[in-house]
DNA sequence: CGAATGTGTGCATAGCTATTCACTCGCCAT
DNA sequence: ATGGCGAGTGAATAGCTATGCACACATTCG
């Protein structure tokens, strides 16, 4: 209708209710000193006008927006969806809002930092494989806390929470050995992912600890296609592995499908397969994948805790244990 | 360190650079009238102090935050991830931010509307199966445009963009008939989803148009388990269907897995299966699912356009055609 | 009855930026 | 020489809420 409409302000409500603007503010502030009758009159006027308090002036004064920025690199991996879901719940429960920022892998720093700083976000959560050290530095200068998931970024205002990726790698080696694996293979994730690196190192360490030769290696991505490619690479050679640890579930699915489809091999009879993430799909009939559960809720709980740490001096890094969920892509152990 | 630190303001920068606050503002405003030498001096001071313009005062005056709220019911369905990804891209390209809001299905209205209004979000995108008419009404009163995805909500400030669900249902019926289907089944989504209702109605219409008897029916959810249950229901009876249209891909995967696992049936030999959404997983080896592609990018493009429509008088509803992608869960047609 | 306490209300202000208005200064044209 | 003009700058202000301060009034107590 009118070109320059503006939402009703507390002053408008005050006028309508015949009170001062302060009274309106107090009516909407729990625990404020105001007569019940006045509050009722204000509320009636507010209801009639459709008034909602504007949060921005408060933010302007306190520099606390109640907004947490969550930075992700993409959504192709259902693991991100799980994380997002858990974060969303936790933030809502804490009365905060989530600003979702998607960046094309590398150049996070460009406009994004300016935007986040401009909106005065309370904190940044990065689910990025790798976060630009530069961007992190800029946020630190603005005293905006950063919580990093499965990354190894370090700095003054940076806290990190990770799975015990190395330990899981070791556990994978032990499990596969215990279940009768003899020739081991590792299906790698992207080289720039600290989680991938730690999982591989742990697996290698575990094998060495057991006196076994190092694993064959293929792959290089967290996606299905990368796993499929890895399986073709590994099984086209003469010396085929019979026990695989995959950097994540998505790659493991690709592996399993190619093994069955192209090579007529199934798990766990011909090859045992272990994944990482414990996606919903891990229970699906074609896979029934043994996998490490990252306990997303625990990750998020820790992250929420780290968000509100005020002192930025000490660099905090927390680890959340992952839990091995055995299904039928590995052989049964005695119980 | 200091308890009450505050980020540098334009006044701080002005003091440091020996100019007025106005000059600082102009230095950061493209196209503003300012001498190049002054701008350089301001920029140097800003850099030294780590100054970022605070966006809130501008928002306070213009009531345009640049924030679009995206409301979702959950992330379990990868289709939401696709939508989110596309929206995120589009909003970033338009220089806007996404506030992600997750609601527990029904009670959206509680605090959420207050929050969104309080932050002065420019618009709300709802990817919810059903949106509370009440919440929608409240947002309308605040003149906050709503764009609904695959929903049938109507009202003054509400615009909707949907797939041609009915037409797709008809097309599914024709395809399955043309490929030799004789006994038809429909695997339903949740009853409160307008998309589910339209797809089923279209399928029924298509069958009737071809002079075929109505389809058997099972299911009632958009998830894998629901599809699995539906398959068990349908194939435990004596009169088994040989052509299935599933309300979405996730359910279709459940169907296919149960058919293979529990009944030893495969697609397309024993049963033909058609899904909806064309998820990434539809190409996976165990499925190779024929499915309707919703063209997420087109949905989002239309939604972005509808977001900025100012006039709230006419109720806009746009439809985006879906595209049939044939894979190997249906038989080959002559080409 | 005076004082003290407590309750309820209004006034004024901080918080930060973009923008309008007014002003100065140097330069050109008449 | 003087009016006009454009460029560059600073002062002032709007936008909205929460809150500290002051004040008015009622109530209670010594």
XYZ file of C-alpha atoms (C1' of nucleotides) in Angstrom:
730
model
C 0.000 0.000 0.000
C 1.863 3.031 1.281
C 5.355 3.156 -0.088
C 7.086 3.891 3.186
C 5.438 1.714 5.749
C 7.324 1.038 8.905
C 6.640 -1.526 11.595
C 5.110 -0.198 14.794
C 7.621 0.959 17.375
C 7.380 1.004 21.130
C 6.544 4.688 20.860
C 3.547 3.882 18.681
C 2.334 1.380 21.232
C 2.924 3.871 24.021
C 0.827 6.457 22.266
C -1.954 3.943 21.692
C -1.923 2.796 25.303
C -1.524 6.260 26.768
C 1.731 5.492 28.540
C 5.373 6.311 28.049
C 7.759 4.401 25.829
C 9.569 3.179 28.922
C 6.410 1.523 30.146
C 6.120 -0.407 26.890
C 9.689 -1.558 27.150
C 9.103 -2.651 30.726
C 5.956 -4.504 29.785
C 8.033 -6.647 27.474
C 10.928 -7.078 29.887
C 10.382 -10.012 32.231
C 10.993 -9.033 35.816
C 10.744 -5.321 35.185
C 8.896 -3.156 37.675
C 5.496 -2.415 36.206
C 1.922 -2.532 37.459
C -0.078 -5.475 36.224
C -2.842 -3.194 34.989
C -0.413 -1.117 32.946
C 1.167 -4.204 31.476
C -2.219 -5.470 30.413
C -3.095 -2.177 28.744
C 0.243 -2.125 26.933
C -0.125 -5.712 25.800
C -3.579 -5.023 24.425
C -2.313 -2.060 22.434
C 0.697 -4.045 21.243
C -1.500 -6.905 20.131
C -3.785 -4.547 18.247
C -0.883 -2.937 16.425
C 1.015 -6.161 15.864
C 4.036 -4.837 17.703
C 7.217 -6.920 18.114
C 10.152 -5.433 19.943
C 13.005 -4.560 17.632
C 16.085 -6.423 18.790
C 18.587 -4.277 16.944
C 18.939 -1.345 19.373
C 19.765 -3.760 22.159
C 22.367 -5.424 19.999
C 23.730 -2.032 19.099
C 24.443 -1.306 22.720
C 25.560 -4.664 23.989
C 27.343 -5.918 20.898
C 25.750 -9.274 21.553
C 23.518 -10.303 18.705
C 22.573 -13.777 19.807
C 23.607 -14.929 16.360
C 26.124 -17.678 15.790
C 27.508 -18.053 12.302
C 27.984 -21.586 11.076
C 30.349 -21.870 8.152
C 30.191 -24.925 5.948
C 31.813 -25.887 2.675
C 28.817 -27.678 1.230
C 25.996 -30.005 2.059
C 26.697 -32.992 -0.146
C 27.761 -35.051 2.851
C 24.876 -36.109 5.093
C 27.275 -35.815 7.997
C 27.004 -32.058 7.662
C 23.250 -32.361 7.776
C 23.519 -34.261 11.051
C 25.818 -31.629 12.475
C 23.602 -28.822 11.290
C 20.561 -30.458 12.785
C 22.221 -30.902 16.149
C 23.571 -27.375 16.153
C 20.252 -25.956 15.213
C 18.609 -27.722 18.129
C 21.255 -26.641 20.576
C 21.220 -23.026 19.469
C 17.446 -22.841 19.555
C 17.454 -24.316 23.039
C 19.920 -21.613 24.065
C 17.714 -18.922 22.535
C 20.201 -18.085 19.831
C 19.967 -17.895 16.075
C 22.027 -19.575 13.398
C 23.388 -17.692 10.449
C 24.396 -20.216 7.854
C 27.311 -19.314 5.636
C 28.432 -21.447 2.765
C 31.815 -20.780 1.249
C 33.455 -22.155 -1.842
C 36.205 -24.018 -0.030
C 39.081 -21.582 -0.054
C 38.232 -17.941 -0.266
C 36.309 -17.477 2.938
C 37.994 -14.215 3.769
C 36.612 -11.999 1.022
C 33.321 -10.520 1.966
C 32.357 -13.022 4.593
C 34.383 -11.728 7.497
C 33.137 -8.198 6.859
C 29.570 -9.454 6.835
C 29.900 -11.488 10.005
C 31.634 -8.659 11.808
C 29.054 -6.206 10.510
C 26.205 -8.213 11.969
C 28.139 -8.531 15.217
C 27.802 -12.300 15.368
C 28.678 -13.650 18.787
C 30.786 -16.490 17.489
C 31.689 -18.511 14.436
C 31.507 -22.250 14.102
C 33.484 -23.672 11.235
C 32.648 -27.090 9.879
C 35.093 -26.477 7.084
C 37.733 -29.020 6.253
C 40.264 -26.269 6.393
C 39.687 -22.699 7.431
C 41.751 -19.892 6.093
C 44.306 -18.876 8.675
C 43.930 -15.365 7.363
C 40.198 -15.186 7.974
C 40.696 -16.694 11.406
C 43.232 -14.018 12.220
C 40.844 -11.282 11.187
C 38.094 -12.686 13.369
C 40.495 -12.986 16.265
C 41.365 -9.339 15.950
C 37.668 -8.607 16.310
C 37.536 -10.874 19.359
C 35.006 -13.133 17.735
C 35.474 -16.674 19.077
C 35.852 -19.431 16.527
C 35.046 -23.062 17.167
C 36.471 -25.415 14.618
C 35.189 -28.921 13.949
C 37.768 -31.568 13.112
C 40.347 -29.035 12.110
C 43.763 -28.146 13.438
C 43.632 -24.396 13.229
C 45.218 -22.659 16.186
C 45.186 -19.147 17.537
C 44.104 -16.846 20.287
C 40.360 -16.880 19.878
C 40.183 -20.285 18.272
C 38.895 -23.366 20.012
C 38.540 -26.745 18.370
C 36.590 -29.911 18.940
C 37.504 -33.067 17.080
C 36.824 -36.751 17.043
C 39.614 -38.973 18.285
C 40.461 -39.655 14.683
C 43.867 -41.133 15.365
C 42.548 -43.508 18.024
C 39.743 -44.575 15.688
C 42.315 -45.378 13.010
C 44.171 -47.570 15.468
C 40.928 -49.252 16.517
C 40.051 -49.924 12.892
C 43.379 -51.663 12.352
C 42.898 -53.816 15.437
C 39.340 -54.714 14.550
C 40.145 -55.713 10.989
C 43.121 -57.734 12.153
C 41.142 -59.458 14.891
C 38.433 -60.390 12.406
C 40.924 -62.100 10.153
C 42.104 -59.391 7.789
C 45.453 -60.064 6.206
C 45.959 -57.521 3.424
C 44.941 -54.037 4.413
C 43.852 -51.059 2.393
C 43.049 -47.476 3.209
C 40.557 -45.438 1.191
C 41.658 -41.886 1.731
C 39.760 -38.634 2.046
C 40.986 -35.287 0.757
C 44.594 -34.558 1.676
C 43.786 -31.136 3.114
C 41.431 -32.541 5.744
C 43.075 -32.886 9.154
C 40.561 -35.586 10.055
C 41.591 -37.625 7.037
C 45.242 -37.247 7.893
C 44.703 -38.290 11.509
C 42.582 -41.292 10.581
C 45.174 -42.501 8.117
C 48.026 -41.950 10.550
C 46.148 -43.839 13.249
C 45.438 -46.717 10.900
C 49.083 -46.877 9.858
C 50.166 -46.724 13.469
C 47.772 -49.497 14.425
C 49.012 -51.758 11.666
C 52.636 -51.127 12.550
C 51.890 -51.807 16.191
C 50.563 -55.219 15.190
C 53.631 -55.913 13.127
C 51.722 -55.738 9.861
C 52.908 -54.248 6.596
C 51.578 -50.791 5.657
C 48.207 -50.536 3.961
C 47.640 -50.125 0.255
C 46.187 -46.738 -0.454
C 43.740 -45.170 -2.903
C 41.073 -42.482 -3.057
C 41.375 -38.852 -2.125
C 37.878 -37.551 -1.459
C 34.990 -37.811 0.963
C 32.406 -38.586 -1.720
C 30.840 -41.711 -3.222
C 32.561 -41.367 -6.572
C 35.938 -41.099 -4.950
C 35.332 -44.307 -3.027
C 34.188 -46.038 -6.191
C 37.347 -44.956 -7.969
C 39.467 -46.132 -5.092
C 37.882 -49.584 -5.185
C 38.578 -49.898 -8.899
C 42.173 -48.859 -8.355
C 42.765 -51.220 -5.456
C 41.109 -54.259 -6.971
C 42.503 -53.945 -10.459
C 45.924 -54.825 -9.121
C 46.964 -58.406 -8.593
C 47.413 -58.136 -4.861
C 43.915 -57.353 -3.658
C 43.288 -56.268 -0.081
C 40.758 -58.101 2.070
C 40.302 -55.454 4.787
C 39.515 -51.827 4.078
C 39.291 -48.781 6.284
C 37.556 -45.892 4.545
C 38.012 -42.277 5.566
C 34.239 -41.874 5.671
C 30.981 -43.683 5.035
C 30.150 -42.037 1.730
C 33.375 -43.335 0.225
C 32.722 -46.733 1.812
C 29.377 -46.966 0.027
C 31.104 -46.314 -3.263
C 33.628 -49.001 -2.458
C 31.012 -51.595 -1.569
C 28.925 -50.914 -4.659
C 31.878 -51.192 -7.017
C 33.092 -54.354 -5.356
C 29.742 -56.042 -5.810
C 28.995 -54.615 -9.221
C 32.365 -54.696 -10.974
C 34.168 -57.464 -9.152
C 31.413 -59.660 -7.761
C 32.827 -59.331 -4.284
C 30.770 -58.853 -1.150
C 31.415 -57.796 2.407
C 32.344 -59.279 4.750
C 32.976 -62.560 2.899
C 35.507 -61.361 0.376
C 36.433 -58.001 1.827
C 35.757 -56.424 5.164
C 34.933 -52.728 5.146
C 34.922 -50.148 7.923
C 33.657 -46.597 7.469
C 33.503 -43.416 9.475
C 30.536 -41.168 10.428
C 27.813 -43.761 10.980
C 25.381 -42.093 8.606
C 21.736 -43.078 8.592
C 22.438 -44.908 5.356
C 24.923 -47.196 7.070
C 22.029 -49.406 8.156
C 20.631 -49.716 4.634
C 20.438 -53.260 3.333
C 23.124 -53.082 0.625
C 25.690 -51.764 3.098
C 25.086 -52.632 6.774
C 28.337 -50.838 7.326
C 30.526 -51.117 10.373
C 31.410 -47.537 11.147
C 32.651 -45.108 13.762
C 29.902 -42.965 15.198
C 31.094 -39.404 15.726
C 28.471 -38.683 18.385
C 27.352 -35.448 16.832
C 25.406 -34.392 19.900
C 28.501 -34.605 22.064
C 30.486 -32.617 19.512
C 27.844 -29.944 19.506
C 27.512 -29.889 23.282
C 31.233 -29.294 23.629
C 31.180 -26.705 20.879
C 28.350 -24.824 22.577
C 30.367 -24.780 25.753
C 33.462 -23.472 24.023
C 31.487 -20.761 22.260
C 30.899 -18.818 25.409
C 34.377 -18.986 26.839
C 35.315 -15.364 27.230
C 39.034 -15.460 27.809
C 40.771 -15.783 24.491
C 44.234 -16.359 25.815
C 44.600 -20.109 26.060
C 43.997 -22.179 22.969
C 41.466 -24.869 23.773
C 41.300 -28.171 21.907
C 38.865 -30.860 22.974
C 38.431 -34.374 21.739
C 35.239 -36.393 21.627
C 35.536 -40.175 21.568
C 33.950 -41.952 18.651
C 32.107 -45.193 19.111
C 32.570 -48.259 16.946
C 29.273 -49.590 15.638
C 29.686 -53.099 14.282
C 27.418 -54.231 11.503
C 27.700 -56.836 8.824
C 30.405 -55.394 6.614
C 32.866 -56.903 9.081
C 32.894 -60.459 10.388
C 31.459 -61.348 13.726
C 33.702 -61.474 16.751
C 33.155 -63.859 19.630
C 30.930 -62.392 22.262
C 41.618 -8.810 28.735
C 39.595 -5.751 29.641
C 36.109 -6.679 30.696
C 34.281 -4.155 28.600
C 35.997 -4.106 25.284
C 34.070 -2.746 22.355
C 34.855 -2.996 18.676
C 36.236 0.164 17.078
C 33.586 2.535 15.762
C 33.761 4.958 12.905
C 34.335 7.694 15.466
C 37.421 5.882 16.720
C 38.752 5.652 13.205
C 37.923 9.302 12.605
C 39.879 10.332 15.654
C 42.839 8.215 14.602
C 42.804 9.615 11.080
C 42.143 13.186 12.145
C 38.923 13.521 10.189
C 35.228 13.607 10.996
C 33.048 10.544 11.425
C 31.256 11.489 8.222
C 34.491 11.174 6.317
C 34.976 7.629 7.586
C 31.492 6.692 6.538
C 32.099 8.180 3.107
C 35.367 6.331 2.752
C 33.480 3.079 3.102
C 30.579 4.108 0.881
C 31.293 3.388 -2.781
C 30.551 6.400 -4.940
C 30.550 8.871 -2.080
C 32.184 12.233 -2.585
C 35.543 12.097 -0.878
C 39.093 13.073 -1.822
C 41.315 10.153 -2.663
C 43.943 11.304 -0.186
C 41.394 11.404 2.647
C 40.071 7.978 1.770
C 43.570 6.571 1.882
C 44.252 8.079 5.279
C 40.956 6.737 6.628
C 41.607 3.295 5.224
C 45.020 3.168 6.806
C 43.611 4.089 10.206
C 40.764 1.592 9.777
C 43.181 -1.158 8.894
C 45.325 -0.399 11.907
C 42.367 -0.514 14.252
C 40.696 -3.491 12.580
C 37.542 -1.490 11.919
C 34.518 -3.051 10.211
C 31.438 -0.935 9.654
C 28.605 -1.934 11.933
C 25.627 -2.847 9.788
C 23.034 -2.525 12.511
C 22.420 1.238 12.468
C 21.699 1.085 8.764
C 19.254 -1.729 9.334
C 17.689 0.225 12.144
C 16.842 3.040 9.780
C 15.933 1.185 6.643
C 14.284 -1.861 8.217
C 16.079 -3.939 5.631
C 18.455 -6.393 7.234
C 19.589 -8.299 4.194
C 18.720 -11.442 6.113
C 16.390 -14.089 4.742
C 15.109 -16.677 7.177
C 14.882 -20.214 5.869
C 12.606 -22.436 7.891
C 13.013 -26.188 7.659
C 11.524 -29.092 9.535
C 14.643 -31.214 9.561
C 17.589 -32.287 7.521
C 17.112 -36.026 7.303
C 16.112 -35.774 3.671
C 19.018 -34.972 1.341
C 16.539 -33.064 -0.764
C 16.586 -30.354 1.887
C 20.350 -30.281 1.690
C 20.118 -29.681 -2.061
C 17.636 -26.900 -1.540
C 19.699 -25.348 1.214
C 22.814 -25.456 -0.897
C 21.099 -23.775 -3.819
C 19.512 -21.147 -1.624
C 22.767 -20.444 0.078
C 24.451 -19.849 -3.254
C 21.694 -17.620 -4.528
C 21.524 -15.529 -1.374
C 25.277 -15.105 -1.244
C 25.290 -14.027 -4.872
C 22.637 -11.463 -4.013
C 24.700 -10.210 -1.077
C 22.226 -11.446 1.496
C 22.549 -13.667 4.526
C 20.658 -16.783 5.495
C 19.248 -17.315 8.931
C 18.456 -20.971 9.314
C 15.538 -21.871 11.517
C 14.609 -25.413 12.366
C 11.235 -26.076 13.880
C 9.741 -29.196 15.381
C 7.085 -29.667 12.729
C 4.073 -27.959 14.179
C 4.673 -25.257 16.723
C 6.509 -22.769 14.577
C 4.623 -19.838 15.972
C 5.911 -19.781 19.529
C 9.093 -17.812 19.784
C 10.132 -18.021 16.202
C 7.953 -15.315 14.729
C 8.979 -12.928 17.478
C 12.619 -13.663 16.807
C 12.354 -13.247 13.061
C 10.411 -10.049 13.413
C 12.853 -8.801 16.026
C 15.784 -9.226 13.702
C 13.814 -7.545 10.938
C 14.385 -10.323 8.443
C 13.510 -9.257 4.929
C 11.624 -12.401 4.085
C 10.917 -15.950 5.139
C 11.349 -19.035 3.026
C 9.521 -22.067 4.297
C 10.602 -25.511 3.205
C 8.177 -26.979 5.668
C 5.711 -29.617 4.635
C 3.000 -27.568 6.217
C 3.336 -24.131 7.693
C 1.130 -22.951 10.469
C -1.530 -20.692 9.060
C -1.345 -18.801 12.316
C 2.358 -18.047 12.025
C 1.858 -17.044 8.424
C -0.848 -14.647 9.445
C 1.383 -13.038 12.024
C 4.171 -12.566 9.511
C 1.721 -11.100 7.030
C 0.632 -8.548 9.576
C 4.271 -7.525 9.828
C 4.485 -7.330 6.041
C 7.185 -9.937 5.924
C 6.900 -11.827 2.640
C 6.772 -15.610 2.839
C 7.792 -17.937 0.063
C 6.589 -21.461 0.506
C 8.091 -24.504 -1.171
C 5.696 -27.232 -2.263
C 2.981 -26.072 0.045
C -0.510 -24.767 -0.491
C -0.613 -22.019 2.057
C -2.392 -18.909 0.835
C -2.604 -15.345 2.022
C -1.738 -11.755 1.388
C 2.027 -11.789 1.750
C 2.460 -15.439 0.849
C 3.893 -16.620 -2.424
C 4.492 -20.244 -3.280
C 6.629 -22.185 -5.684
C 5.947 -25.847 -6.291
C 6.848 -28.659 -8.577
C 4.166 -29.765 -10.995
C 3.442 -32.629 -8.659
C 0.133 -33.558 -10.205
C 1.532 -33.613 -13.734
C 4.437 -35.734 -12.547
C 1.993 -38.213 -11.046
C 0.218 -38.456 -14.372
C 3.529 -38.890 -16.175
C 4.531 -41.647 -13.783
C 1.337 -43.531 -14.539
C 1.868 -43.206 -18.290
C 5.506 -44.242 -18.090
C 4.853 -47.334 -15.980
C 1.954 -48.334 -18.236
C 3.969 -47.796 -21.403
C 6.808 -49.921 -20.010
C 4.480 -52.826 -19.410
C 3.186 -52.309 -15.901
C -0.088 -54.049 -15.166
C -0.692 -53.911 -11.415
C 0.095 -50.510 -9.936
C 1.056 -49.446 -6.474
C 1.611 -46.106 -4.807
C 4.029 -45.650 -1.903
C 2.683 -42.643 -0.097
C 4.380 -39.821 1.758
C 2.955 -38.145 4.837
C -0.700 -37.226 4.533
C -0.135 -33.632 5.601
C 2.238 -32.894 2.730
C 0.541 -31.100 -0.156
C 3.215 -32.445 -2.504
C 2.384 -36.008 -1.489
C -1.307 -35.381 -1.995
C -0.791 -33.873 -5.442
C 1.533 -36.648 -6.583
C -0.924 -39.299 -5.496
C -3.853 -37.499 -7.083
C -1.930 -37.128 -10.332
C -0.995 -40.797 -10.343
C -4.593 -41.803 -9.708
C -5.773 -39.460 -12.426
C -3.225 -40.830 -14.865
C -4.258 -44.413 -14.195
C -7.937 -43.581 -14.567
C -7.255 -41.750 -17.796
C -5.672 -44.924 -19.158
C -8.671 -46.955 -18.079
C -6.693 -48.775 -15.398
C -7.877 -49.789 -11.941
C -6.755 -47.662 -9.006
C -3.361 -48.319 -7.459
C -2.744 -50.298 -4.319
C -1.484 -48.073 -1.575
C 0.929 -48.233 1.350
C 3.418 -46.099 3.235
C 2.872 -42.746 4.825
C 6.260 -41.093 5.198
C 9.096 -39.587 3.240
C 11.795 -41.696 4.874
C 13.587 -44.957 4.103
C 11.910 -46.946 6.872
C 8.489 -45.906 5.680
C 9.279 -47.137 2.171
C 10.582 -50.399 3.574
C 7.404 -50.916 5.555
C 5.296 -50.115 2.519
C 7.101 -52.726 0.447
C 6.493 -55.376 3.084
C 2.825 -54.441 3.246
C 2.304 -54.467 -0.494
C 4.176 -57.672 -1.210
C 2.821 -59.718 1.657
C -0.561 -59.772 -0.036
C -1.382 -62.269 -2.726
C -1.922 -59.705 -5.447
C 1.486 -58.132 -5.783
C 1.987 -54.983 -7.833
C 4.584 -54.860 -10.604
C 4.812 -51.084 -11.021
C 5.406 -48.687 -8.166
C 5.374 -44.925 -7.933
C 6.976 -43.682 -4.722
C 6.275 -40.284 -3.215
C 9.995 -39.668 -2.949
C 13.384 -41.251 -3.525
C 14.177 -42.030 0.075
C 11.083 -44.195 0.336
C 11.898 -45.749 -3.028
C 15.295 -46.853 -1.729
C 13.605 -48.553 1.199
C 11.252 -50.262 -1.198
C 13.993 -51.551 -3.471
C 16.096 -52.847 -0.599
C 13.222 -54.740 0.983
C 12.158 -56.210 -2.343
C 15.632 -57.566 -2.975
C 16.343 -58.608 0.571
C 13.040 -59.995 1.806
C 11.357 -61.081 -1.418
C 14.222 -61.700 -3.809
C 12.701 -59.338 -6.326
C 14.663 -56.862 -8.396
C 13.876 -53.815 -10.488
C 12.981 -53.551 -13.253
C 12.601 -57.267 -13.937
C 10.057 -58.116 -11.259
C 8.891 -54.672 -10.272
C 9.407 -51.288 -11.844
C 10.009 -48.396 -9.474
C 9.784 -44.649 -9.971
C 10.830 -42.122 -7.352
C 10.754 -38.391 -6.863
C 13.533 -35.872 -6.104
C 16.406 -37.334 -8.110
C 18.787 -37.399 -5.181
C 22.486 -37.936 -5.718
C 21.971 -41.453 -4.394
C 19.590 -42.281 -7.220
C 22.585 -43.117 -9.396
C 24.084 -45.498 -6.838
C 24.521 -49.036 -8.065
C 21.893 -50.784 -5.910
C 19.211 -48.379 -7.077
C 19.765 -46.673 -10.441
C 16.415 -45.146 -9.796
C 14.164 -43.572 -12.392
C 13.051 -40.373 -10.728
C 11.601 -36.928 -11.244
C 14.177 -34.176 -10.935
C 12.761 -31.179 -9.111
C 15.275 -28.763 -10.616
C 16.247 -27.190 -7.368
C 18.049 -24.307 -9.032
C 14.908 -23.296 -10.894
C 12.869 -23.506 -7.706
C 15.349 -21.288 -5.948
C 15.572 -18.825 -8.812
C 11.817 -18.383 -8.797
C 11.772 -18.132 -5.025
C 14.443 -15.426 -5.090
C 12.347 -13.498 -7.555
C 9.218 -13.805 -5.436
C 11.067 -12.704 -2.323
C 11.463 -9.177 -3.541
C 7.955 -8.626 -4.823
C 6.787 -5.638 -2.854
C 3.069 -5.584 -3.439
C 1.432 -8.066 -1.131
C -2.019 -7.875 -2.587
C -2.162 -10.629 -5.153
C -1.353 -14.128 -4.061
C 1.319 -15.539 -6.353
C 1.747 -19.251 -6.979
C 4.314 -20.475 -9.465
C 4.994 -23.941 -10.727
C 8.314 -25.363 -11.853
C 8.234 -28.335 -14.209
C 9.989 -31.469 -13.031
C 12.014 -33.564 -15.416
C 11.790 -37.325 -15.703
C 15.202 -38.967 -15.481
C 15.040 -42.552 -16.668
C 17.433 -45.053 -15.159
C 17.364 -48.781 -14.758
C 14.641 -49.238 -12.196
C 12.222 -48.999 -15.101
C 12.388 -50.908 -18.372
C 13.806 -49.396 -21.510
C 11.501 -47.696 -23.957
C 12.102 -47.661 -27.677
C 14.236 -44.778 -28.703
C 2.170 12.739 62.788
C 6.840 12.472 60.503
C 9.826 9.516 58.450
C 11.023 5.731 55.933
C 10.203 2.395 52.623
C 8.470 0.717 48.393
C 5.999 0.950 44.038
C 5.136 2.770 39.615
C 6.054 6.017 36.108
C 8.295 9.438 32.933
C 12.460 11.753 31.157
C 16.716 11.561 29.132
C 20.393 9.113 27.084
C 23.696 5.766 24.874
C 24.807 3.014 21.064
C 26.687 3.702 15.561
C 26.086 4.896 10.895
C 24.361 7.179 6.580
C 22.758 11.207 4.934
C 21.235 15.952 4.572
C 22.461 20.629 5.076
C 25.464 24.239 5.301
C 29.865 25.955 4.778
C 34.581 26.955 2.796
C 37.712 27.212 -0.796
C 39.624 27.347 -5.254
C 38.611 28.172 -10.047
C 36.418 29.710 -14.234
C 33.641 32.729 -17.004
C 31.574 37.004 -17.810
C 36.240 42.092 -10.249
C 32.414 39.280 -9.080
C 29.010 35.818 -9.399
C 28.607 30.975 -10.076
C 30.035 26.374 -9.517
C 31.889 22.125 -8.064
C 34.522 19.576 -4.791
C 35.362 18.405 -0.207
C 34.332 18.513 4.530
C 32.035 18.818 9.268
C 27.948 19.297 12.227
C 23.617 17.553 13.207
C 20.087 14.138 13.031
C 17.074 9.922 12.606
C 16.237 5.326 13.746
C 14.460 2.233 18.407
C 15.071 0.221 22.767
C 16.733 -0.595 27.589
C 18.010 1.527 31.611
C 19.653 4.889 35.224
C 17.824 8.683 37.542
C 14.431 11.420 39.551
C 9.958 12.074 41.099
C 5.123 11.205 42.822
C 2.376 8.664 45.593
C 0.891 5.051 48.872
C 1.893 2.422 52.849
C 3.909 1.219 57.158
C 6.272 1.973 61.393
C 8.004 4.296 65.441
